[in-house]
């Protein structure tokens, strides 16, 4: 992908906050014409008591969060525009956020989730099953092995360098399935510093699925190891723990929470060990603890699961292997 000038003004004119609310499955209630409010979805939000601090104005195409944790994490800034929102959700730069919007969401315009009962957005569609599969995928590409994946793991997950045509050309592609095992998208990982780091097709709702959930369900257990990214999933699976699924980010949506509670009795949170990951862990634990049992595998500060050796992963999870009682529902 070209890494030249980004048309910030043009992208902002085409992508609205309502599109982003639908894409990230953010449920808010309407408080006035074009004004919405509710729980903050940002990974920087760590206050369990702040449940009504996030506001969106469709007329101004802007958002804000008044919680102390978000304001502190954003160096005193209360809110921002669509670029700031995506940058916070994806933990990337403003330029990377603009590129992500330009190549993924610029043509996707849907209505927000409105109403006090927080029903799904009227225009939000399910992720449709793909009618094709990609070929020309090189699973022995050096980038794959550089990330610590064995040949067997790469073949199992279908991960490899894509040499075909289209917007994923020149990237390492990762097949994404829904909970029924249906192929619904490919994610493309840049093999260099090209932005965005990951590219997803326009209209794909990553907040509607959990990566590798169908395989975790097939493992037969009732405990789920929840991580942030694809490569975290690969490394934990490769270490022998097959009941693992990923958020594909650091924000847990309500749709994802419902999927977890439907198929599992316990969640082991193994998110990144940086400040944003710890905030995301607190937020996810708060959301899931009333639904299922929750345990936390605390990573060394600043580390990620995909950076750990198999022995380290086993040590972190070893003390969390016992069953816990299912909470009353």
Coordinates of C-alpha atoms in Angstrom, one line a residue:
X1 CA 0.0 0.0 0.0
X2 CA 1.2 3.5 -0.7
X3 CA 2.5 5.4 2.3
X4 CA 2.2 8.9 0.9
X5 CA -0.1 11.8 1.7
X6 CA -3.3 11.0 3.7
X7 CA -6.4 12.9 2.8
X8 CA -7.6 13.5 6.4
X9 CA -10.3 16.0 5.3
X10 CA -11.7 13.7 2.6
X11 CA -11.8 10.7 4.9
X12 CA -13.4 12.6 7.7
X13 CA -16.1 13.8 5.3
X14 CA -16.9 10.3 4.4
X15 CA -16.7 8.4 7.7
X16 CA -19.0 9.3 10.6
X17 CA -19.1 8.4 14.2
X18 CA -22.3 6.5 13.7
X19 CA -20.3 4.2 11.3
X20 CA -17.7 3.6 14.0
X21 CA -20.3 2.9 16.7
X22 CA -21.7 0.2 14.5
X23 CA -18.3 -1.2 13.5
X24 CA -17.1 -1.5 17.1
X25 CA -20.6 -2.6 18.3
X26 CA -20.8 0.3 20.8
X27 CA -24.2 0.5 22.5
X28 CA -25.4 3.9 23.6
X29 CA -28.7 5.4 24.6
X30 CA -30.1 8.6 22.9
X31 CA -30.3 11.6 25.3
X32 CA -31.2 14.2 22.7
X33 CA -31.4 14.7 19.0
X34 CA -28.1 13.4 17.6
X35 CA -26.7 13.0 21.1
X36 CA -25.8 9.6 22.7
X37 CA -24.3 8.5 26.0
X38 CA -23.2 5.4 27.8
X39 CA -20.3 3.2 28.9
X40 CA -16.9 4.1 27.5
X41 CA -15.5 1.5 25.0
X42 CA -12.0 2.8 25.0
X43 CA -9.2 0.5 26.2
X44 CA -7.9 3.4 28.3
X45 CA -11.1 3.4 30.4
X46 CA -10.4 1.6 33.7
X47 CA -12.9 3.0 36.1
X48 CA -15.6 0.5 37.0
X49 CA -17.7 3.2 38.5
X50 CA -17.7 5.4 35.4
X51 CA -20.6 3.9 33.4
X52 CA -22.1 6.9 31.8
X53 CA -19.2 9.2 30.9
X54 CA -18.9 8.5 27.1
X55 CA -20.7 10.9 24.8
X56 CA -21.1 11.1 21.0
X57 CA -22.5 14.0 19.0
X58 CA -23.5 13.0 15.5
X59 CA -24.1 16.6 14.5
X60 CA -20.5 17.5 15.4
X61 CA -19.2 14.0 14.4
X62 CA -17.2 14.0 17.7
X63 CA -16.9 12.1 21.0
X64 CA -15.7 12.6 24.5
X65 CA -15.2 10.7 27.7
X66 CA -15.2 12.5 31.1
X67 CA -13.8 9.7 33.1
X68 CA -10.6 10.4 35.0
X69 CA -8.8 7.3 33.6
X70 CA -9.4 8.3 30.0
X71 CA -8.5 11.9 30.5
X72 CA -5.3 11.0 32.3
X73 CA -4.4 8.4 29.6
X74 CA -4.9 11.0 26.9
X75 CA -2.8 13.7 28.6
X76 CA -5.8 15.8 29.6
X77 CA -7.7 15.6 26.2
X78 CA -11.4 14.9 26.8
X79 CA -12.4 13.7 23.3
X80 CA -11.8 14.1 19.6
X81 CA -12.9 13.2 16.1
X82 CA -13.2 9.9 14.2
X83 CA -9.4 9.6 13.8
X84 CA -8.8 10.0 17.5
X85 CA -11.4 7.4 18.3
X86 CA -9.9 4.8 15.9
X87 CA -6.4 5.6 17.2
X88 CA -7.5 4.9 20.7
X89 CA -9.4 1.8 19.9
X90 CA -6.7 0.3 17.7
X91 CA -3.8 1.7 19.7
X92 CA -2.2 3.3 16.6
X93 CA -1.1 6.7 15.4
X94 CA -3.6 9.2 13.8
X95 CA -2.0 8.6 10.4
X96 CA -2.5 4.8 10.8
X97 CA -6.1 5.4 11.9
X98 CA -6.7 7.6 8.8
X99 CA -5.3 4.9 6.6
X100 CA -7.4 2.2 8.3
X101 CA -10.5 4.3 7.8
X102 CA -9.6 5.1 4.2
X103 CA -9.1 1.5 3.2
X104 CA -11.7 -0.3 5.4
X105 CA -14.6 1.9 6.4
X106 CA -14.8 4.8 4.1
X107 CA -17.7 3.3 2.1
X108 CA -19.5 1.8 5.1
X109 CA -22.2 4.0 6.4
X110 CA -24.7 2.6 8.9
X111 CA -27.0 3.9 11.6
X112 CA -25.9 3.9 15.3
X113 CA -27.3 1.8 18.0
X114 CA -30.0 4.0 19.5
X115 CA -32.8 3.7 22.0
X116 CA -32.8 2.9 25.7
X117 CA -33.0 -0.8 25.2
X118 CA -29.7 -0.7 23.3
X119 CA -30.7 -2.9 20.4
X120 CA -28.3 -3.5 17.6
X121 CA -27.9 -0.8 15.0
X122 CA -30.7 -1.0 12.4
X123 CA -28.2 -0.9 9.5
X124 CA -25.7 -3.3 11.1
X125 CA -25.4 -6.6 9.1
X126 CA -24.0 -9.9 10.1
X127 CA -20.6 -10.8 8.7
X128 CA -21.4 -12.8 5.6
X129 CA -19.8 -16.1 4.8
X130 CA -17.2 -15.7 2.0
X131 CA -17.9 -17.3 -1.3
X132 CA -14.2 -17.8 -2.1
X133 CA -10.9 -18.8 -0.5
X134 CA -7.5 -17.2 -1.3
X135 CA -4.8 -19.1 -3.1
X136 CA -1.2 -18.3 -3.7
X137 CA -0.5 -18.3 0.1
X138 CA 3.1 -19.1 1.0
X139 CA 3.0 -20.5 4.5
X140 CA 6.8 -20.9 4.6
X141 CA 7.4 -17.2 4.1
X142 CA 10.3 -15.9 6.4
X143 CA 8.0 -13.5 8.2
X144 CA 5.8 -16.4 9.5
X145 CA 8.8 -18.2 11.0
X146 CA 10.2 -14.9 12.4
X147 CA 7.1 -14.6 14.5
X148 CA 7.8 -17.9 16.1
X149 CA 5.3 -20.0 14.3
X150 CA 6.1 -23.6 13.3
X151 CA 5.3 -25.0 9.9
X152 CA 2.6 -27.1 11.5
X153 CA 1.0 -24.1 13.2
X154 CA 1.0 -22.0 10.0
X155 CA -0.7 -24.8 8.1
X156 CA -3.2 -25.4 10.8
X157 CA -4.4 -21.8 10.9
X158 CA -3.9 -21.2 7.1
X159 CA -1.5 -18.3 7.7
X160 CA 0.9 -17.2 5.0
X161 CA 2.2 -14.6 2.6
X162 CA -0.4 -13.7 -0.1
X163 CA 1.1 -13.2 -3.5
X164 CA -2.2 -12.7 -5.4
X165 CA -4.0 -9.5 -6.4
X166 CA -6.2 -7.2 -4.4
X167 CA -5.9 -5.1 -1.3
X168 CA -4.2 -7.9 0.7
X169 CA -1.4 -8.4 -1.9
X170 CA 2.0 -8.5 -0.2
X171 CA 0.7 -9.1 3.3
X172 CA 0.5 -12.2 5.5
X173 CA -3.1 -13.2 5.5
X174 CA -5.0 -14.7 8.4
X175 CA -8.4 -16.5 7.8
X176 CA -11.2 -15.4 10.2
X177 CA -14.2 -17.7 11.0
X178 CA -17.3 -17.1 12.9
X179 CA -18.4 -19.4 15.8
X180 CA -20.0 -21.8 13.3
X181 CA -16.6 -22.3 11.5
X182 CA -17.7 -20.3 8.5
X183 CA -15.0 -18.2 6.8
X184 CA -16.1 -14.6 7.0
X185 CA -12.9 -12.5 6.3
X186 CA -9.2 -12.4 5.8
X187 CA -7.0 -10.1 7.8
X188 CA -3.8 -8.9 6.2
X189 CA -0.7 -8.2 8.3
X190 CA 2.0 -5.9 6.9
X191 CA 5.4 -7.5 6.9
X192 CA 7.2 -4.2 7.3
X193 CA 6.3 -0.8 8.7
X194 CA 3.6 -0.1 6.1
X195 CA 0.4 1.3 7.6
X196 CA -2.0 0.1 8.6
X197 CA -0.5 -2.8 10.4
X198 CA -3.6 -4.9 9.8
X199 CA -6.0 -4.5 7.0
X200 CA -9.6 -5.8 7.1
X201 CA -12.3 -5.7 4.4
X202 CA -14.8 -2.9 4.3
X203 CA -18.0 -3.8 6.2
X204 CA -16.4 -6.5 8.3
X205 CA -17.5 -6.3 12.0
X206 CA -14.7 -7.6 14.0
X207 CA -16.6 -6.9 17.2
X208 CA -19.2 -9.6 16.1
X209 CA -16.7 -12.5 16.3
X210 CA -13.8 -13.8 18.3
X211 CA -10.9 -15.1 16.3
X212 CA -10.4 -18.9 16.7
X213 CA -13.6 -19.3 18.8
X214 CA -14.8 -22.2 16.7
X215 CA -11.6 -24.2 17.4
X216 CA -11.7 -23.3 21.0
X217 CA -15.2 -24.6 21.2
X218 CA -14.1 -27.8 19.6
X219 CA -11.4 -28.3 22.2
X220 CA -14.2 -29.7 24.5
X221 CA -13.5 -27.6 27.6
X222 CA -15.6 -25.0 29.3
X223 CA -12.8 -22.5 29.9
X224 CA -11.6 -20.0 27.4
X225 CA -8.2 -18.2 27.3
X226 CA -8.9 -14.7 25.9
X227 CA -6.1 -12.8 24.3
X228 CA -5.8 -9.6 22.1
X229 CA -4.3 -10.7 18.9
X230 CA -3.9 -13.3 16.2
X231 CA -0.3 -14.1 17.0
X232 CA -1.0 -14.4 20.7
X233 CA -3.5 -17.1 19.7
X234 CA -1.0 -18.9 17.5
X235 CA 1.7 -19.0 20.2
X236 CA -0.7 -20.2 23.0
X237 CA -2.2 -22.8 20.7
X238 CA 1.3 -23.9 19.7
X239 CA 2.2 -24.2 23.4
X240 CA -0.5 -26.8 23.8
X241 CA -3.5 -24.7 25.0
X242 CA -6.1 -25.0 22.3
X243 CA -8.9 -23.3 24.1
X244 CA -7.8 -19.8 23.1
X245 CA -9.6 -17.0 21.2
X246 CA -8.7 -13.4 20.4
X247 CA -10.5 -10.1 20.5
X248 CA -8.6 -8.8 17.5
X249 CA -8.0 -5.7 19.5
X250 CA -8.3 -4.7 23.1
X251 CA -12.0 -3.9 23.4
X252 CA -14.5 -6.5 24.4
X253 CA -17.9 -5.9 22.8
X254 CA -21.2 -6.9 24.2
X255 CA -21.6 -9.3 21.2
X256 CA -18.3 -11.0 22.1
X257 CA -19.3 -11.2 25.8
X258 CA -22.5 -13.0 24.8
X259 CA -20.6 -15.4 22.7
X260 CA -18.2 -16.2 25.5
X261 CA -21.0 -16.8 28.1
X262 CA -22.9 -19.0 25.6
X263 CA -20.1 -21.5 25.1
X264 CA -17.9 -21.2 28.2
X265 CA -18.2 -21.2 32.0
X266 CA -14.9 -19.5 32.6
X267 CA -12.7 -16.9 31.0
X268 CA -9.0 -16.6 31.6
X269 CA -7.9 -13.1 30.6
X270 CA -4.4 -13.0 29.1
X271 CA -4.2 -9.6 27.6
X272 CA -1.1 -7.6 27.0
X273 CA 1.1 -6.5 30.0
X274 CA 1.3 -2.8 29.0
X275 CA -0.8 0.0 30.5
X276 CA -3.4 -0.2 27.8
X277 CA -3.6 -4.0 28.1
X278 CA -4.1 -3.8 31.9
X279 CA -6.8 -1.2 31.4
X280 CA -8.5 -3.5 28.9
X281 CA -8.2 -6.5 31.3
X282 CA -10.0 -4.5 34.0
X283 CA -12.7 -3.5 31.6
X284 CA -13.2 -7.0 30.3
X285 CA -13.2 -8.5 33.8
X286 CA -15.9 -6.0 34.8
X287 CA -18.0 -6.9 31.8
X288 CA -17.7 -10.7 32.1
X289 CA -17.6 -11.2 35.9
X290 CA -21.4 -11.0 36.2
X291 CA -21.8 -13.6 33.4
X292 CA -19.2 -16.3 34.0
X293 CA -16.2 -17.0 36.3
X294 CA -13.2 -14.9 35.4
X295 CA -9.5 -15.3 36.2
X296 CA -6.5 -13.2 35.1
X297 CA -3.1 -14.4 33.9
X298 CA -0.9 -11.5 34.6
X299 CA 1.9 -11.1 32.1
X300 CA 5.3 -9.5 32.9
X301 CA 5.1 -5.7 32.5
X302 CA 5.2 -4.6 28.9
X303 CA 5.1 -8.1 27.4
X304 CA 2.7 -9.8 25.1
X305 CA 1.7 -13.5 24.9
X306 CA 3.2 -14.0 21.5
X307 CA 6.6 -12.9 23.0
X308 CA 6.6 -15.7 25.6
X309 CA 8.2 -19.1 25.3
X310 CA 5.9 -22.2 25.6
X311 CA 7.3 -22.9 29.1
X312 CA 6.5 -19.4 30.2
X313 CA 2.9 -19.7 28.9
X314 CA 2.5 -23.0 30.7
X315 CA 3.7 -21.4 33.9
X316 CA 1.3 -18.5 33.7
X317 CA -1.7 -20.8 32.9
X318 CA -0.7 -23.7 35.2
X319 CA -2.1 -22.2 38.3
X320 CA -5.4 -21.4 36.7
X321 CA -6.3 -24.9 35.6
X322 CA -8.8 -25.7 38.3
X323 CA -12.5 -25.3 37.7
X324 CA -14.4 -22.5 39.3
X325 CA -18.1 -22.4 40.2
X326 CA -20.4 -20.9 37.6
X327 CA -22.0 -17.6 38.9
X328 CA -25.7 -17.3 39.4
X329 CA -27.4 -15.8 36.3

